[in-house]
Short mmCIF file of C-alpha atoms in Angstrom, two decimals:
data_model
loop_
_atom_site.label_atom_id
_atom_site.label_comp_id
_atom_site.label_asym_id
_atom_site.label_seq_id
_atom_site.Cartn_x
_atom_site.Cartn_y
_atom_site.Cartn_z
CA UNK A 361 0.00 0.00 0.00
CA UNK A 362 1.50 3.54 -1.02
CA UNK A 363 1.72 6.43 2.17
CA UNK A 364 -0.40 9.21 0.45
CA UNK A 365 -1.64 10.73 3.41
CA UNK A 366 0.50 13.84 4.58
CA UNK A 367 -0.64 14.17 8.14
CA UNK A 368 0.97 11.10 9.65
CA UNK A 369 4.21 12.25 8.26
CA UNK A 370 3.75 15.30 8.89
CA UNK A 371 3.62 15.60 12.31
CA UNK A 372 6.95 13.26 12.82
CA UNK A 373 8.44 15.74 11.17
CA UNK A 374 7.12 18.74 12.90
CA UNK A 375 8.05 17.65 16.06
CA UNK A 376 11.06 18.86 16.43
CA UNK A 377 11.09 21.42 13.54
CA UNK A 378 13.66 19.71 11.04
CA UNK A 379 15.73 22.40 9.81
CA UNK A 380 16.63 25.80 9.97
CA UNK A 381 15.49 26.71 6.32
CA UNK A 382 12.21 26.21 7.66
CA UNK A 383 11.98 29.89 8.01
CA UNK A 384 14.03 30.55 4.68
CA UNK A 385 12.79 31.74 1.10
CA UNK A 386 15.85 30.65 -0.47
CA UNK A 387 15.05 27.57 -3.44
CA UNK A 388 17.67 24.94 -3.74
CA UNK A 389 16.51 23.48 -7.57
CA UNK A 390 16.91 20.07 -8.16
CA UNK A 391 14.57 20.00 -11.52
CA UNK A 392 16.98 20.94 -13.93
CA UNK A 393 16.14 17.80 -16.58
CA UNK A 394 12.99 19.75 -16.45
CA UNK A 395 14.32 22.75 -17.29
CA UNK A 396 17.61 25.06 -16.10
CA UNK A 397 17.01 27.06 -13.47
CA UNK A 398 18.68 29.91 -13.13
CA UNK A 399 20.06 30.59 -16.23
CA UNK A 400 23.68 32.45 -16.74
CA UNK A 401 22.76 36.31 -16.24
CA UNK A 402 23.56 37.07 -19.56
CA UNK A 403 20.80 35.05 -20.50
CA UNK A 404 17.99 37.26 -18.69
CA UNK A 405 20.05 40.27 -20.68
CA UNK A 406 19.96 39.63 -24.05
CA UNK A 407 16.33 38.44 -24.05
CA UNK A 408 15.62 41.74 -22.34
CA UNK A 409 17.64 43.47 -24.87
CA UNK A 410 15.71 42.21 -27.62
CA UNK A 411 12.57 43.16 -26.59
CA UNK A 412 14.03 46.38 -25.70
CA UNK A 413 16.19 47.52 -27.73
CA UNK A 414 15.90 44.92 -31.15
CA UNK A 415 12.41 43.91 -31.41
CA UNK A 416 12.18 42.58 -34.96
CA UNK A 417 11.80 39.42 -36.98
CA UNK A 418 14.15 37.25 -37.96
CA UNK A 419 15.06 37.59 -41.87
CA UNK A 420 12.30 40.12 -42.27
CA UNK A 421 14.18 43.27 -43.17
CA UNK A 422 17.39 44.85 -43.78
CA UNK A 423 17.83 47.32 -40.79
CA UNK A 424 20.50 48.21 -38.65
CA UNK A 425 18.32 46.17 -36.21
CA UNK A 426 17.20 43.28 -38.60
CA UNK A 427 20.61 43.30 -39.82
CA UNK A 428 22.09 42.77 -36.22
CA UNK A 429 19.59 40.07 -35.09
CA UNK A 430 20.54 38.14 -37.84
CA UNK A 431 24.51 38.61 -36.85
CA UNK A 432 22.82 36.86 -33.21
CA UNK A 433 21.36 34.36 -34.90
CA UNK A 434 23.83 33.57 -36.73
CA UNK A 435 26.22 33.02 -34.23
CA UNK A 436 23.84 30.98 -32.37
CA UNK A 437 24.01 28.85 -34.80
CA UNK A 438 27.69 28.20 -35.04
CA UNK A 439 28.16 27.96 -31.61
CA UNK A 440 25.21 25.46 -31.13
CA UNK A 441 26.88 23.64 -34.57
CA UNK A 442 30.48 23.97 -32.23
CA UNK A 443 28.93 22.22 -29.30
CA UNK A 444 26.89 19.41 -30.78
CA UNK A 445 30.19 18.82 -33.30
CA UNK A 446 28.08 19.30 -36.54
CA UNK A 447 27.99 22.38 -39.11
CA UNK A 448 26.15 24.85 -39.22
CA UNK A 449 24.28 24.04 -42.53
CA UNK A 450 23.06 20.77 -40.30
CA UNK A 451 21.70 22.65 -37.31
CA UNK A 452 17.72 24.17 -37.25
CA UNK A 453 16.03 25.93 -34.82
CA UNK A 454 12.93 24.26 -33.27
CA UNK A 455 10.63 25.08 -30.45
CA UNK A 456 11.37 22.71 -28.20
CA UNK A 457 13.28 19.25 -27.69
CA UNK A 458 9.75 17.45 -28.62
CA UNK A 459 9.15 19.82 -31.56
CA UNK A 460 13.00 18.77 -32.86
CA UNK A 461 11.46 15.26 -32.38
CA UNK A 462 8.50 15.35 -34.41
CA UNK A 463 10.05 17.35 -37.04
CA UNK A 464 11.99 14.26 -37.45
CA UNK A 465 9.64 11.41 -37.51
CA UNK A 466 6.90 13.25 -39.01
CA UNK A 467 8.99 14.45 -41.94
CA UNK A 468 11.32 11.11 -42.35
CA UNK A 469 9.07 8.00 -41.72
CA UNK A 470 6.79 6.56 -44.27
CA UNK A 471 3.99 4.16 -44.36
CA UNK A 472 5.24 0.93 -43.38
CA UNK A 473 8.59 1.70 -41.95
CA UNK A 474 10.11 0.05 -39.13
CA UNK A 475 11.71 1.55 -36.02
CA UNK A 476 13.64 0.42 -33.12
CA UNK A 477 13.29 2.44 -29.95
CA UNK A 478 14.12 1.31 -26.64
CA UNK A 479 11.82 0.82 -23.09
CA UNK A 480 14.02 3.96 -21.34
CA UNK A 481 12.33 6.61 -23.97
CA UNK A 482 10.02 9.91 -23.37
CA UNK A 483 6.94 10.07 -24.37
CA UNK A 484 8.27 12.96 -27.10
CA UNK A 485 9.61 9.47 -28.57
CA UNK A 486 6.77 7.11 -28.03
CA UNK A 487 3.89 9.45 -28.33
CA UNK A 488 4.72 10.60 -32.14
CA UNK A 489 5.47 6.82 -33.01
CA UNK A 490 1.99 5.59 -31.80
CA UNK A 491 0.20 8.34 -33.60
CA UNK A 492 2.40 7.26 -36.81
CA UNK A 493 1.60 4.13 -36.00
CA UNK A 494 -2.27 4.97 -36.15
CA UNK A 495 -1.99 7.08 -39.04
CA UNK A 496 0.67 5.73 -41.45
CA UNK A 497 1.19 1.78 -40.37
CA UNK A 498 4.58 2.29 -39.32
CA UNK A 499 5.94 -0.19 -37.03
CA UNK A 500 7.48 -0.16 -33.49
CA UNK A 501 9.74 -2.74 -31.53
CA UNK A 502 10.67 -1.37 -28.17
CA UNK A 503 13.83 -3.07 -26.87
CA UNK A 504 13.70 -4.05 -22.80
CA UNK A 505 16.92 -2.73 -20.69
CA UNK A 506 18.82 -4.11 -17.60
CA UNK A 507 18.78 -3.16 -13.65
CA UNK A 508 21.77 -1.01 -14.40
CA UNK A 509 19.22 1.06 -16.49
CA UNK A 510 20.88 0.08 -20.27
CA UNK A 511 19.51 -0.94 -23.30
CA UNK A 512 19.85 -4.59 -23.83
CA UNK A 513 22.27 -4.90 -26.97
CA UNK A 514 21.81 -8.76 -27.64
CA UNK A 515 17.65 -7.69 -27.46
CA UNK A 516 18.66 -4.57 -29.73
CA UNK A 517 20.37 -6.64 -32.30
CA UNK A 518 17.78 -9.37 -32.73
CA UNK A 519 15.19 -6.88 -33.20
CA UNK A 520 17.17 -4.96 -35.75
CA UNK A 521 16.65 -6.18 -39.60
CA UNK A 522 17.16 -5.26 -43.36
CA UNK A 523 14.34 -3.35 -43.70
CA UNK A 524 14.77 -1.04 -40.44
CA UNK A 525 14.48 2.13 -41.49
CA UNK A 526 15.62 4.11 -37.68
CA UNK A 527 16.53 3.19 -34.84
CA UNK A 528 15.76 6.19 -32.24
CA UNK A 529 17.10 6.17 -28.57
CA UNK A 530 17.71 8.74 -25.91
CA UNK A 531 21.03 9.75 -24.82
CA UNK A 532 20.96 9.38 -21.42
CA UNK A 533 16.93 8.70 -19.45
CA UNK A 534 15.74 11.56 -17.79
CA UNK A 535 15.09 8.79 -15.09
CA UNK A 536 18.09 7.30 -14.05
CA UNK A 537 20.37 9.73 -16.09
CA UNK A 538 22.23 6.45 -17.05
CA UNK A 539 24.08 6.94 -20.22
CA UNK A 540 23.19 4.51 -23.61
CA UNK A 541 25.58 2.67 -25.30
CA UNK A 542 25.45 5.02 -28.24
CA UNK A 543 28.27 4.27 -30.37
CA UNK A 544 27.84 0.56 -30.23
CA UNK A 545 24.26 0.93 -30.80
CA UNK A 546 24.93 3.09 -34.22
CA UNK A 547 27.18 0.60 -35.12
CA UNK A 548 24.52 -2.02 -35.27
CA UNK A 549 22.48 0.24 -37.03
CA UNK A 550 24.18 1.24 -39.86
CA UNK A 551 25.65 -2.62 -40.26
CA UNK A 552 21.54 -2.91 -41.35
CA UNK A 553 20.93 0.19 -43.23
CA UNK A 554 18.87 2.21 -40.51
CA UNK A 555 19.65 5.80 -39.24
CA UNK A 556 20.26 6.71 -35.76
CA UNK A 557 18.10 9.82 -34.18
CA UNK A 558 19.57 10.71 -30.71
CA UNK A 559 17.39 12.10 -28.26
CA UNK A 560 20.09 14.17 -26.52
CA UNK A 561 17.51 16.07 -24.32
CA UNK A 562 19.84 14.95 -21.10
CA UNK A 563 23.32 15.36 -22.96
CA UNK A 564 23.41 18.43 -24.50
CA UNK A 565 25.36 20.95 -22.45
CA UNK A 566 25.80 17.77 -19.79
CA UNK A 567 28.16 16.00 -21.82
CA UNK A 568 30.90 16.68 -24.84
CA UNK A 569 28.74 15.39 -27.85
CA UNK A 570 29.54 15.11 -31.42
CA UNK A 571 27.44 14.25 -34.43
CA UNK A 572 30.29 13.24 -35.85
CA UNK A 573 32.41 11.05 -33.76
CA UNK A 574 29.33 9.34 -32.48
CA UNK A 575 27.91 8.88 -35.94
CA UNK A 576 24.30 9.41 -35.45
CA UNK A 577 22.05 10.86 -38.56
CA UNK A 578 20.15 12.94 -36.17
CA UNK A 579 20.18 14.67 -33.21
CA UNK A 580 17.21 16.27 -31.22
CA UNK A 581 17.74 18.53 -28.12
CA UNK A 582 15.87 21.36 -26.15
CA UNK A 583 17.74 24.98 -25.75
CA UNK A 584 15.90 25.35 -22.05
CA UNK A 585 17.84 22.49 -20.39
CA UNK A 586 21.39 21.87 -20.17
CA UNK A 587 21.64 24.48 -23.02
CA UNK A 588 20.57 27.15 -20.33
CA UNK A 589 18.61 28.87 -23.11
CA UNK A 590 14.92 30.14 -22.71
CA UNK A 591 11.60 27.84 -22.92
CA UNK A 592 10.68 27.50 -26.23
CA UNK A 593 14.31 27.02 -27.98
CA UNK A 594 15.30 23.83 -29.63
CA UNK A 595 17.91 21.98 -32.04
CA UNK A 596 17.69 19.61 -34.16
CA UNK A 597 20.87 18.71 -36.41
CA UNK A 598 19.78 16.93 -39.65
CA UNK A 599 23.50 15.23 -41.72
CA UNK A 600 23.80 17.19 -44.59
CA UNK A 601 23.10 14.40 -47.04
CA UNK A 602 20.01 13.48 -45.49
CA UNK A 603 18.31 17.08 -45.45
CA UNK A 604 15.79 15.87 -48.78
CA UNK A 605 15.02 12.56 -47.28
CA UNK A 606 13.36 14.96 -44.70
CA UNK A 607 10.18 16.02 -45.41
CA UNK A 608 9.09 19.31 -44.23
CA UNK A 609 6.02 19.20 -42.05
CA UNK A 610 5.28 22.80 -41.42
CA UNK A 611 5.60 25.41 -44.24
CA UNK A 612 5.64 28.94 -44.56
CA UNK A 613 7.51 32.12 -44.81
CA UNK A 614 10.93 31.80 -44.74
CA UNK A 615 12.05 35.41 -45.80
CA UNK A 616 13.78 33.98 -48.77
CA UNK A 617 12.53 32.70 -51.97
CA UNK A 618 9.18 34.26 -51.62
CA UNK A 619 8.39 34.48 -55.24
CA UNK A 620 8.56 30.75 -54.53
CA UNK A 621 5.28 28.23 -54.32
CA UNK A 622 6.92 25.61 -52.67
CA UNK A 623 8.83 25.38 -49.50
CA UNK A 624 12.76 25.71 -49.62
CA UNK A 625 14.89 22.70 -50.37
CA UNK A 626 17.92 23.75 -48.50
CA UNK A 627 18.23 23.59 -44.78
CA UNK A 628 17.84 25.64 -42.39
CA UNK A 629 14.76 27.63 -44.23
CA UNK A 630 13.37 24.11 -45.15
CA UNK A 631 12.61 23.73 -41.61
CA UNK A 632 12.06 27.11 -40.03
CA UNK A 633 8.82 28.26 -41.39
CA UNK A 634 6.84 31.34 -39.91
CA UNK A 635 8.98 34.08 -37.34
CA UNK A 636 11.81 32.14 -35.26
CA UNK A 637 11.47 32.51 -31.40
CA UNK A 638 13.80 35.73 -32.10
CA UNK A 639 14.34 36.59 -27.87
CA UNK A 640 14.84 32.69 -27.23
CA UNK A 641 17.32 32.44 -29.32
CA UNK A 642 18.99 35.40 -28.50
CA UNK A 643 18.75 34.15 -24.46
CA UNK A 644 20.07 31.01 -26.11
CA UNK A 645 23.24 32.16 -27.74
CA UNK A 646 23.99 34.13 -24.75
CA UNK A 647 24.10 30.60 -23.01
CA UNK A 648 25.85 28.91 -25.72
CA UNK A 649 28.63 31.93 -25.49
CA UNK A 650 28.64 31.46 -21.68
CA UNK A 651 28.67 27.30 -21.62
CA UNK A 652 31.60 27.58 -23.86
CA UNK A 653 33.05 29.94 -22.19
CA UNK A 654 33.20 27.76 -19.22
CA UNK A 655 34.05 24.60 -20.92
CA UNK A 656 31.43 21.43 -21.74
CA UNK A 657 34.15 19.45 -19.90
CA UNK A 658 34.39 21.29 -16.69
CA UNK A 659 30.95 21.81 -15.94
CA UNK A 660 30.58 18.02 -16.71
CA UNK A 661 33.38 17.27 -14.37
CA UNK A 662 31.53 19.49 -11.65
CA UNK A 663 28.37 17.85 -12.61
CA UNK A 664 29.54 14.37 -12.23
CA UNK A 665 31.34 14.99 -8.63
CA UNK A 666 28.36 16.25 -7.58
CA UNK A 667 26.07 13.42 -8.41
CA UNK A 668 28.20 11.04 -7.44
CA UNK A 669 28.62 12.83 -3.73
CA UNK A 670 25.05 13.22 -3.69
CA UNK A 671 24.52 9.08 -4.88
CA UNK A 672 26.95 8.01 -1.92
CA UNK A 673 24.98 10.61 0.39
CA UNK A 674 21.34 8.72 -0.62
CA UNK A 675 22.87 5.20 -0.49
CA UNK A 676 23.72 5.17 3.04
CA UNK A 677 20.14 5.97 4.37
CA UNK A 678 17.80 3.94 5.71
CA UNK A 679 14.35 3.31 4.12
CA UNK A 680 15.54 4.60 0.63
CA UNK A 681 16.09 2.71 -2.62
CA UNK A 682 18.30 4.67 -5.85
CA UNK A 683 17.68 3.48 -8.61
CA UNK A 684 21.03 2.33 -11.00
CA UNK A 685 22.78 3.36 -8.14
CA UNK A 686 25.70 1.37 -8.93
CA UNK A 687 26.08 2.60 -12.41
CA UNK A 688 28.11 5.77 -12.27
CA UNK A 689 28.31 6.36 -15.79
CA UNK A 690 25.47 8.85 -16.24
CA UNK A 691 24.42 12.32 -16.45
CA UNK A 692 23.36 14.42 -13.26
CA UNK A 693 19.70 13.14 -12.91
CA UNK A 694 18.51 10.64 -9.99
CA UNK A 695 16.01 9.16 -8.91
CA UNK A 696 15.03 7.24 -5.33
CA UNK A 697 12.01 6.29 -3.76
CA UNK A 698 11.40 6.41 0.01
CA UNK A 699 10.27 2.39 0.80
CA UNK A 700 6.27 2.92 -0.34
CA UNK A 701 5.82 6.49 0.04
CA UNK A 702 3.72 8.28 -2.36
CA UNK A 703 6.62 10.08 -4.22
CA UNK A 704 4.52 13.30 -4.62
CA UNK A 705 3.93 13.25 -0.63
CA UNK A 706 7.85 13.28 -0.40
CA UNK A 707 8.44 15.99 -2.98
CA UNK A 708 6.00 18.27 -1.39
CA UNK A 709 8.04 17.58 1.77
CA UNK A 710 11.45 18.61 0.23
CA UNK A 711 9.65 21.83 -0.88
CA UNK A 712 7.59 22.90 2.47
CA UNK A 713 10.53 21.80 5.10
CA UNK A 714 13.50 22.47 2.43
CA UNK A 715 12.64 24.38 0.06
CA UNK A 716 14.19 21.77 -2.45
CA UNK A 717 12.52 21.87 -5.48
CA UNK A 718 12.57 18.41 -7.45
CA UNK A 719 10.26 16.22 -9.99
CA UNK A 720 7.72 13.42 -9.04
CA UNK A 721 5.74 10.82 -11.18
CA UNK A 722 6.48 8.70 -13.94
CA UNK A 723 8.51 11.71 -15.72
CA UNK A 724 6.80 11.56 -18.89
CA UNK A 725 8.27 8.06 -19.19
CA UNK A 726 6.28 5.39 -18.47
CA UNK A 727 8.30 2.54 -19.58
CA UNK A 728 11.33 3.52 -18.07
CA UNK A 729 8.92 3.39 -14.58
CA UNK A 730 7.63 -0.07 -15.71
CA UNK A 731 10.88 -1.61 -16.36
CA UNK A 732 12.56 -0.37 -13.13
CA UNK A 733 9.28 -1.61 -11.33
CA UNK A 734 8.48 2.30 -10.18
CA UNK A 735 5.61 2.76 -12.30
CA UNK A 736 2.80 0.83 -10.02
CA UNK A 737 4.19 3.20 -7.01
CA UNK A 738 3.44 6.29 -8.81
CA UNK A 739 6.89 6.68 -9.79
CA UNK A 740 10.14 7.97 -8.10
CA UNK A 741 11.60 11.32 -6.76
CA UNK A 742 13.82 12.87 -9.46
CA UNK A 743 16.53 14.88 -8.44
CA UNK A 744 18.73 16.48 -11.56
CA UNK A 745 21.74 18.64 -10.94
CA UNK A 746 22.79 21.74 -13.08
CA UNK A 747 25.38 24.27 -12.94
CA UNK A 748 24.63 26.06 -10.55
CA UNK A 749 23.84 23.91 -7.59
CA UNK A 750 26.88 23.54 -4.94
CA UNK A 751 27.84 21.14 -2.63
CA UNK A 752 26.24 22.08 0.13
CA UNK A 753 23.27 21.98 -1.94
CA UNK A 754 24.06 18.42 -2.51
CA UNK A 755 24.10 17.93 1.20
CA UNK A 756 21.29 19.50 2.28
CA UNK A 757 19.56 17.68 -0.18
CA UNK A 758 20.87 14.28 1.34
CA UNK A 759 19.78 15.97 4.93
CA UNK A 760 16.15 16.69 3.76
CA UNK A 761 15.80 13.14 2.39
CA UNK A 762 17.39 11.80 5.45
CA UNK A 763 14.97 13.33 7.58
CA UNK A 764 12.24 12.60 5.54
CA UNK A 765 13.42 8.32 5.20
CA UNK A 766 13.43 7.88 8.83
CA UNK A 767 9.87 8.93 9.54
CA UNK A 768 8.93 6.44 7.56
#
């Protein structure tokens, strides 16, 4: 039976009063694989710059202050193109990670085409397949994973064949933030003809990542998360020599070709139909500037001593299961659950006593949740690091879960 009744706990708790920051407003995030929070400072200044001071549309006129959007813009693109390890001919702006998604599978699969996707997906990923499922008679096999939170590879290769036309799977799970054997997964892949689409929603601007190296077709990613851009800012890098396999499925004004009937050919216009989210993307090239700037591999190296710290912390308390805790080799999410305690009772907990801020429920993934055996418990706590949390965030977060685990 799942604790969903507050009062019981409650008053354990109350009695004495558990912290000091009782009587604090100070937040200590932990729902960064939602989205960043706070962003750089530079990012709150050039969005409020642009509505100040720029205030145009993208590509829609040659003034000084058209003219110098574009310059943004432009070097938004070439830094997000440096980052990702792609060029900048490969890299479109989206809306979000989800809308990168969908551009993807809407615009590449066709009736009848078969994909490989894995149990530790989003629903960004399984949602879009169902529908083109419904609509289209594609067809799905979803490959099971291990207790270490990894996609089985002898599973993934049986289910692989000749007429697999993509394989999708997320970088790391916004669950366990366990990392996916990518390379040996696109290996398989294009040994049988199919494209890889990365869901890099939990990598990018965790992790050094390159289109390249790793050999994926496709990569999809948010701007709000590890990016440290703005809601409403996405990527999605398309390989060059797969741009016209990709169907465009919104069209529009571009600001080019106008005299035009028919959508652009060439990337990025063949993607980015109607006005761009101009202030996003200037908030998110202001991040970009700022991430690289500090360096993708120091803030993963902070990142990854701080998980870790905050794993060991969690571990050693009673009454409290982490899930993958063994497997190190992940991005800066976690998640735990407190024996059968309604993880939403324990999150509002964190917040009231802590004022930790973190993520309940089945995270938009309700696979992952079946697979690690979370899902019939209402899920897990999630707790995902960013930049700007510090150690002694990490241990008052191990405190406040402490605290909470032996009321139980």
């Amino acid at each position: 039976m799942i604790v969903t009744t507050l009062p019981q706990i409650f008053i354990s708790l109350i009695q004495p009063p558990i912290s000091n920051r009782m009587t604090s407003n100070l937040r200590v995030y932990f729902d960064n694989a939602a989205t960043s929070y706070p962003k750089p400072e530079t990012v709150y200044t050039a969005v409020e710059n642009y509505h100040r001071k720029i205030g145009v549309a993208v590509g829609r006129g040659a003034t000084r202050t058209g003219t110098e959007l574009q310059r943004i813009v432009d070097r938004c693109r070439a830094r997000a193109a440096r980052i990702l390890g792609a060029s900048t001919t490969e890299v479109n702006f989206t809306y979000s990670g989800t809308d990168s998604l969908n551009t993807a599978l809407h615009g590449l699969l066709k009736p009848g085409d078969k994909v490989v996707t894995s149990c530790w997906e989003h629903n960004s990923v399984l949602r879009p397949l169902q529908e083109l499922e419904q609509r289209i008679g594609i067809q799905t096999t979803i490959v099971g994973g291990d207790d270490q939170g990894v996609l089985d590879l002898d599973e993934f290769e049986q289910s692989i064949t000749a007429d697999t036309r993509l394989v999708i799977l997320t970088h790391a799970s916004n669950v366990t933030g366990v990392i996916q054997p990518v390379k040996q997964v696109v290996k398989i892949a294009h040994q049988h003809g199919a494209f890889v689409l990365l869901d890099a929603a939990q990598t990018a601007g965790h992790l050094p990542i390159s289109v390249k190296e790793l050999g994926i077709d496709f990569l999809a990613c948010s701007g709000h998360k590890g990016l440290l851009g703005p809601l409403g800012t996405g990527l999605l890098v398309i390989r060059k020599n797969l741009i016209e396999q990709v169907k465009s499925f919104r069209q529009g004004g571009t600001g080019t070709s106008s005299e035009s009937a028919l959508q652009p050919a060439t990337s990025p216009e063949k993607f980015e139909s109607g006005n761009h989210n101009a202030p996003g993307i200037c908030g998110l090239e202001a991040a970009l500037c700022w991430i690289e700037e500090q360096s993708i591999e120091a803030l993963s190296k902070q990142e990854q001593m701080l998980t870790h710290h905050f794993i060991e912390g969690v571990s050693n308390l009673p009454n409290i299961t982490v899930q993958c805790a063994s497997n190190l080799h992940r991005v800066g999410v976690v998640s735990l659950t407190l024996n059968r305690a309604d993880p939403q009772v324990v999150a509002a907990l964190l917040e009231e006593h802590f004022q930790v801020e973190t993520r309940a429920g089945l995270h938009c993934s309700p696979l992952a949740h079946q697979q690690l055996g979370t899902k019939e418990f209402g899920g897990t706590i999630r707790f995902s690091i960013g930049p700007f949390l510090t150690e002694s965030d990490i241990d008052l977060a191990i405190e406040a879960i402490g605290q909470i685990a032996i009321s139980l």
